PDB file of C-alpha atoms in Angstrom:
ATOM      1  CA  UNK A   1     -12.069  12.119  -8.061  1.00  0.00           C
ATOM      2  CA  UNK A   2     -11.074   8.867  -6.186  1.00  0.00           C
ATOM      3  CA  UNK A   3     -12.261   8.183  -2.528  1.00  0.00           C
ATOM      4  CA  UNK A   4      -9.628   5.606  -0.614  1.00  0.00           C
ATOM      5  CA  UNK A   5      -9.955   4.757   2.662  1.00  0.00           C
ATOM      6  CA  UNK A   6      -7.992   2.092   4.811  1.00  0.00           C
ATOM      7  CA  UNK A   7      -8.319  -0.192   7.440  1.00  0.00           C
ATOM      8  CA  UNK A   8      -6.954  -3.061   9.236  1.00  0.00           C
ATOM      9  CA  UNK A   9      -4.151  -1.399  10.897  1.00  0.00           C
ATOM     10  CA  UNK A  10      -3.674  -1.708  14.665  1.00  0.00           C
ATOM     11  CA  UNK A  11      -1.117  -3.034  17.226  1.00  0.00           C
ATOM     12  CA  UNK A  12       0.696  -6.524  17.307  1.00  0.00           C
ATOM     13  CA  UNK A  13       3.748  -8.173  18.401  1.00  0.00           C
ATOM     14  CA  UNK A  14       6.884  -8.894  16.292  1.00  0.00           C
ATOM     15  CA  UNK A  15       6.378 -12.062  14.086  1.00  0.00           C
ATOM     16  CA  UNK A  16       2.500 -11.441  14.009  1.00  0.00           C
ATOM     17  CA  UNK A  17       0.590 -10.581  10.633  1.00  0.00           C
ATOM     18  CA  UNK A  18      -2.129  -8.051   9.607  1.00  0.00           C
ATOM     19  CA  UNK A  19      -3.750  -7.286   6.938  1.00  0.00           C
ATOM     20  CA  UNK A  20      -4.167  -3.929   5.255  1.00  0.00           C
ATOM     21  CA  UNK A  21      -7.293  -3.306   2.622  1.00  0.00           C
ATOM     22  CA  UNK A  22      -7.807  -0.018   1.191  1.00  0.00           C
ATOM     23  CA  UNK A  23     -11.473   0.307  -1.152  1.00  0.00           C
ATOM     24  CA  UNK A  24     -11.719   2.618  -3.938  1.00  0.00           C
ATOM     25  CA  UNK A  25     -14.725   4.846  -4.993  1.00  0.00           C
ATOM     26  CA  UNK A  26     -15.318   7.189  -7.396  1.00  0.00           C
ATOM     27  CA  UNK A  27     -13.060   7.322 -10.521  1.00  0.00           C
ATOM     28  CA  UNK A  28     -10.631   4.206 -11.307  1.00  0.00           C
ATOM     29  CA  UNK A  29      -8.030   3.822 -13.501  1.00  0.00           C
ATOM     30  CA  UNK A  30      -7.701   1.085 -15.589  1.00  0.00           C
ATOM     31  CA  UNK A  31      -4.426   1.120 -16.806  1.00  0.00           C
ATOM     32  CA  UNK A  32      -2.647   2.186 -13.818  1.00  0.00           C
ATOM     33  CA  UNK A  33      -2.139   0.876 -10.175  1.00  0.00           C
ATOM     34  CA  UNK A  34      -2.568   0.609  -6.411  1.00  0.00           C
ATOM     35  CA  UNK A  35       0.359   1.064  -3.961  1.00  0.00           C
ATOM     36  CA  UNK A  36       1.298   1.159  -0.205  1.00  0.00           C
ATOM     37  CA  UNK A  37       3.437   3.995   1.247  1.00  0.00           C
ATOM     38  CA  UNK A  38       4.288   4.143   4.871  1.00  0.00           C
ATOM     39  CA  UNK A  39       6.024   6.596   7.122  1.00  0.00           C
ATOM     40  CA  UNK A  40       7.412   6.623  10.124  1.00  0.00           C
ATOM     41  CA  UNK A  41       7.840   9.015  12.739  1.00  0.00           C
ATOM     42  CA  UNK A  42      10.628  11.862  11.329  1.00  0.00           C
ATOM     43  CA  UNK A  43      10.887   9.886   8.137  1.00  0.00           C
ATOM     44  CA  UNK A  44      10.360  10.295   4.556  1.00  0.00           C
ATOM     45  CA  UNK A  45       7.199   8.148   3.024  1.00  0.00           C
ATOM     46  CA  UNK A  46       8.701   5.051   1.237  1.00  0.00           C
ATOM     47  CA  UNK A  47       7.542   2.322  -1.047  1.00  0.00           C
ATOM     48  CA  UNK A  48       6.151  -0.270   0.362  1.00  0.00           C
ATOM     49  CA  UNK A  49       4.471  -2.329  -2.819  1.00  0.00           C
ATOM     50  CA  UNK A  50       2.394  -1.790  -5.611  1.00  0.00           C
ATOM     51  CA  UNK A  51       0.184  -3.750  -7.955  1.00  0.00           C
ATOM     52  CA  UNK A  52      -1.475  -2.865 -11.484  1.00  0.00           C
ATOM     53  CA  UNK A  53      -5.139  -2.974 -12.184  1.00  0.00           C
ATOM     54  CA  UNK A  54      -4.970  -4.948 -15.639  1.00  0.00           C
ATOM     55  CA  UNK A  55      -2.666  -7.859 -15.314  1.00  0.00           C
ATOM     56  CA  UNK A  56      -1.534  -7.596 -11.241  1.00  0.00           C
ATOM     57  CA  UNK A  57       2.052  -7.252 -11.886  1.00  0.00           C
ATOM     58  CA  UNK A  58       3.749  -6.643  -8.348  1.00  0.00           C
ATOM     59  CA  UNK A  59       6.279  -4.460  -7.285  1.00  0.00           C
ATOM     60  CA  UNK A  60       7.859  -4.226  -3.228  1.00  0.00           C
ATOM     61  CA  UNK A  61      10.326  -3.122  -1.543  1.00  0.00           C
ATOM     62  CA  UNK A  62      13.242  -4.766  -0.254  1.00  0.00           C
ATOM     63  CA  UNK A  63      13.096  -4.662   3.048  1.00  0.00           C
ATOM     64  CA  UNK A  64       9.086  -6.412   2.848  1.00  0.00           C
ATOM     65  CA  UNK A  65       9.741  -8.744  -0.036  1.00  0.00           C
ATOM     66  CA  UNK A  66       9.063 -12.490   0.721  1.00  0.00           C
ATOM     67  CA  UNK A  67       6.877 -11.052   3.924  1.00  0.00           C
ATOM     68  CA  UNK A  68       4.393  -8.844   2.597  1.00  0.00           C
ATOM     69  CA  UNK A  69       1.866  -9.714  -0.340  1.00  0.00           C
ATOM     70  CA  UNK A  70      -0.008  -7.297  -2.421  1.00  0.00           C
ATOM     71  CA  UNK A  71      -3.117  -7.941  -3.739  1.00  0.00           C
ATOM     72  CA  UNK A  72      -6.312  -6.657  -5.702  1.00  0.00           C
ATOM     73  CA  UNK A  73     -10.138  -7.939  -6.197  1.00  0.00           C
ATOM     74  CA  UNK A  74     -10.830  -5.958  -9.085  1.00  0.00           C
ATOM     75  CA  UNK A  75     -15.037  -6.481  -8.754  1.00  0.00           C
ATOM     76  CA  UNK A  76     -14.564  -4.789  -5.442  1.00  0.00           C
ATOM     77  CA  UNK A  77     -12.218  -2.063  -6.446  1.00  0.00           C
ATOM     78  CA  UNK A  78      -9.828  -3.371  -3.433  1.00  0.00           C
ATOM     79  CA  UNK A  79      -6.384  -3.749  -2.387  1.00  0.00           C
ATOM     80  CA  UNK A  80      -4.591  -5.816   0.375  1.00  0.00           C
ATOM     81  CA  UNK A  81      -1.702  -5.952   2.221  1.00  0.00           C
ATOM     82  CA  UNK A  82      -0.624  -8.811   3.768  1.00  0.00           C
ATOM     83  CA  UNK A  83       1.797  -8.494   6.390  1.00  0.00           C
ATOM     84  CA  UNK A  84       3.321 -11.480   8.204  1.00  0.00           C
ATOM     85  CA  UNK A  85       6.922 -11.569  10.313  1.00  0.00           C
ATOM     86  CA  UNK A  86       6.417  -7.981  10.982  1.00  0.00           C
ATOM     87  CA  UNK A  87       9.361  -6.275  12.650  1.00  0.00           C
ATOM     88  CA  UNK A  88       9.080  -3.219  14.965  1.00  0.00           C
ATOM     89  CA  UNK A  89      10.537  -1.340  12.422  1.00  0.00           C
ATOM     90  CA  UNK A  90       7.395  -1.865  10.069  1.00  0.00           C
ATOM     91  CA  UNK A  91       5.955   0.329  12.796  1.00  0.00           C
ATOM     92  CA  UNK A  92       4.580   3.566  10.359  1.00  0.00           C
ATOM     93  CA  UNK A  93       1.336   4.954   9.191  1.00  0.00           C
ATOM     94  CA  UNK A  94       0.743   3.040   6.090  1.00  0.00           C
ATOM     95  CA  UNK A  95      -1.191   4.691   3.062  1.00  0.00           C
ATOM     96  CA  UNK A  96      -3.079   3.377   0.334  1.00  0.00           C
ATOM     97  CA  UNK A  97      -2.544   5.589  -3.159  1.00  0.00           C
ATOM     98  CA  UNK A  98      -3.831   5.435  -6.540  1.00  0.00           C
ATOM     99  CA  UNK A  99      -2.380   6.059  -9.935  1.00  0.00           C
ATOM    100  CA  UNK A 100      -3.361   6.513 -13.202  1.00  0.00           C
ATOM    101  CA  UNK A 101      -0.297   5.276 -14.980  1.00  0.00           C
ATOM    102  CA  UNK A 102       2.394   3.059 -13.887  1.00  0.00           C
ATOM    103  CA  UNK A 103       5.869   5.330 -14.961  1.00  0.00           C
ATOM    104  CA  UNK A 104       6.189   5.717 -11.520  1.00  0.00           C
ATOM    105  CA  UNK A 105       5.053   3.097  -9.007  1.00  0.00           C
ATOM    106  CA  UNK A 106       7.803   3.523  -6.554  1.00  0.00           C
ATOM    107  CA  UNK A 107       7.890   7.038  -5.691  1.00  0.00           C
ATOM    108  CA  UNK A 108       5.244   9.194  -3.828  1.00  0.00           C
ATOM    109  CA  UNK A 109       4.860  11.746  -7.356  1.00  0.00           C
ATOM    110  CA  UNK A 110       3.956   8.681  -9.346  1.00  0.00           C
ATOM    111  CA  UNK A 111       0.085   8.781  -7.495  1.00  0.00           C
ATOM    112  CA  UNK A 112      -2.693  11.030  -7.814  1.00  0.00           C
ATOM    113  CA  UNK A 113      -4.751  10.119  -5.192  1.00  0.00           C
ATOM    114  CA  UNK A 114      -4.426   9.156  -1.013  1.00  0.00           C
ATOM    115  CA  UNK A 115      -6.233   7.629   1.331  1.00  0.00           C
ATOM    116  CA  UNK A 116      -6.010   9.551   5.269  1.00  0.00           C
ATOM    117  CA  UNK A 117      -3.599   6.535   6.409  1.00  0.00           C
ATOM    118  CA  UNK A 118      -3.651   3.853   9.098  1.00  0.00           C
ATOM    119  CA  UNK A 119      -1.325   3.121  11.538  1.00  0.00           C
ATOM    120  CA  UNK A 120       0.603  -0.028  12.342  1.00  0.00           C
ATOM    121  CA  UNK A 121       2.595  -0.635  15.301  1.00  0.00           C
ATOM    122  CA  UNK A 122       4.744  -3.951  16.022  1.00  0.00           C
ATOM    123  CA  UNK A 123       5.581  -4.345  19.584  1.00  0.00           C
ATOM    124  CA  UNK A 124       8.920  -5.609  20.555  1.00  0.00           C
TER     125      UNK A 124
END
């Protein structure tokens, strides 16, 4: 099993940053990778960005690249987000997910494992 929990989430205004770390316990995966999720209210979860354990290759989505950095301190089984020019509509609960391959990194089926979410909201 893999424990994930979140933090860092809260409320800012438009063109503020936060930053999003999610620590894993338990079982880790080696060879396969950490990614953000987020949905918003009466949306489906989307990719956010991802990283690999051995090497740190990135991955993001459009709509956050060049604003949002991904990254991992593998001695403290940890991931960050970090989230600058936010927009209201970054304004989701953002989750923290673990896989244990990387055939799937952008899609909510390529992760086994969840953390219970935190929630971001960028104020207008």
């Amino acid at each position: 099993q893999v424990q994930l929990v979140e933090s860092g989430g809260g409320l800012v205004q438009a063109g503020g940053s936060l930053r999003l770390s999610c620590a894993a316990s338990g079982r880790t995966f080696s060879r396969g990778a950490m990614g953000w999720f987020r949905q918003a209210p009466g949306k489906e979860r989307e990719f956010v960005a991802a990283i690999t354990w051995s090497g740190g290759s990135t991955y993001y989505a459009g709509s956050v690249r060049g604003r949002f950095t991904i990254s991992r301190d593998n001695a403290k089984n940890t991931v960050y987000l970090q989230m600058n020019s936010l927009k209201p509509e970054d304004t989701a609960v953002y989750y923290c997910a673990a896989a244990a391959n990387q055939l799937q990194l952008r899609i909510p089926r390529g992760y086994d494992y969840w953390g219970q979410g935190t929630q971001v909201t960028v104020s207008s």
